[in-house]
XYZ file of C-alpha atoms in Angstrom:
69
model
C 0.007 0.095 0.183
C 1.439 3.277 -0.973
C 1.524 6.206 1.589
C -0.813 8.339 -0.553
C -3.580 5.580 -0.167
C -3.607 6.041 3.657
C -3.190 9.921 4.002
C -6.446 11.816 4.444
C -6.911 15.375 3.885
C -9.701 17.522 5.179
C -11.906 20.003 3.182
C -9.750 22.864 4.243
C -6.445 21.140 3.051
C -8.088 20.205 -0.326
C -9.391 23.829 -0.740
C -5.735 25.067 -0.253
C -4.269 22.611 -2.498
C -6.564 23.648 -5.521
C -6.605 27.166 -4.511
C -10.333 27.503 -3.929
C -12.761 28.031 -0.949
C -14.013 25.206 1.189
C -17.407 26.349 0.049
C -16.429 25.827 -3.409
C -15.053 22.304 -2.680
C -18.363 21.310 -0.947
C -20.184 22.536 -3.833
C -18.199 20.279 -6.253
C -18.772 17.543 -3.944
C -22.561 18.023 -3.830
C -22.710 18.300 -7.883
C -20.398 15.183 -8.209
C -17.569 17.224 -9.815
C -14.856 17.213 -7.074
C -12.449 14.828 -6.048
C -13.717 11.565 -4.235
C -14.459 11.855 -0.718
C -15.594 9.563 2.284
C -17.024 10.184 5.727
C -15.098 8.954 8.628
C -17.444 9.484 11.521
C -18.422 13.141 11.477
C -15.384 14.089 9.271
C -15.371 14.324 5.500
C -12.115 13.305 4.327
C -10.293 12.884 0.957
C -7.581 10.556 0.165
C -4.495 12.339 -0.880
C -3.757 10.097 -3.684
C -7.324 10.482 -5.183
C -6.948 14.357 -4.907
C -3.592 14.260 -6.664
C -5.252 12.162 -9.518
C -8.288 14.237 -9.683
C -6.024 17.555 -9.776
C -4.038 15.926 -12.642
C -7.168 15.075 -14.585
C -8.511 18.683 -14.101
C -5.297 20.520 -14.213
C -6.169 22.713 -17.180
C -9.493 23.632 -15.955
C -8.283 24.622 -12.490
C -5.553 26.870 -13.876
C -8.102 28.474 -16.162
C -10.554 28.807 -13.456
C -13.158 26.883 -15.567
C -14.172 24.460 -12.766
C -17.843 25.205 -11.564
C -17.937 27.243 -8.422
């Protein structure tokens, strides 16, 4: 198992990585366009490897600000 497969990020950490607000990340999640997430108890978390993969797939859109807000 790779390290990225077990490291979790919070909504705030994902928002910082992609350069958007936490509200935008949550909006993406509710519309099914953001990186995959999962609940751990009361915490909504993202696997770091999945976020990196999602960012790579959406790099151009993120750079141009074309992702839905």
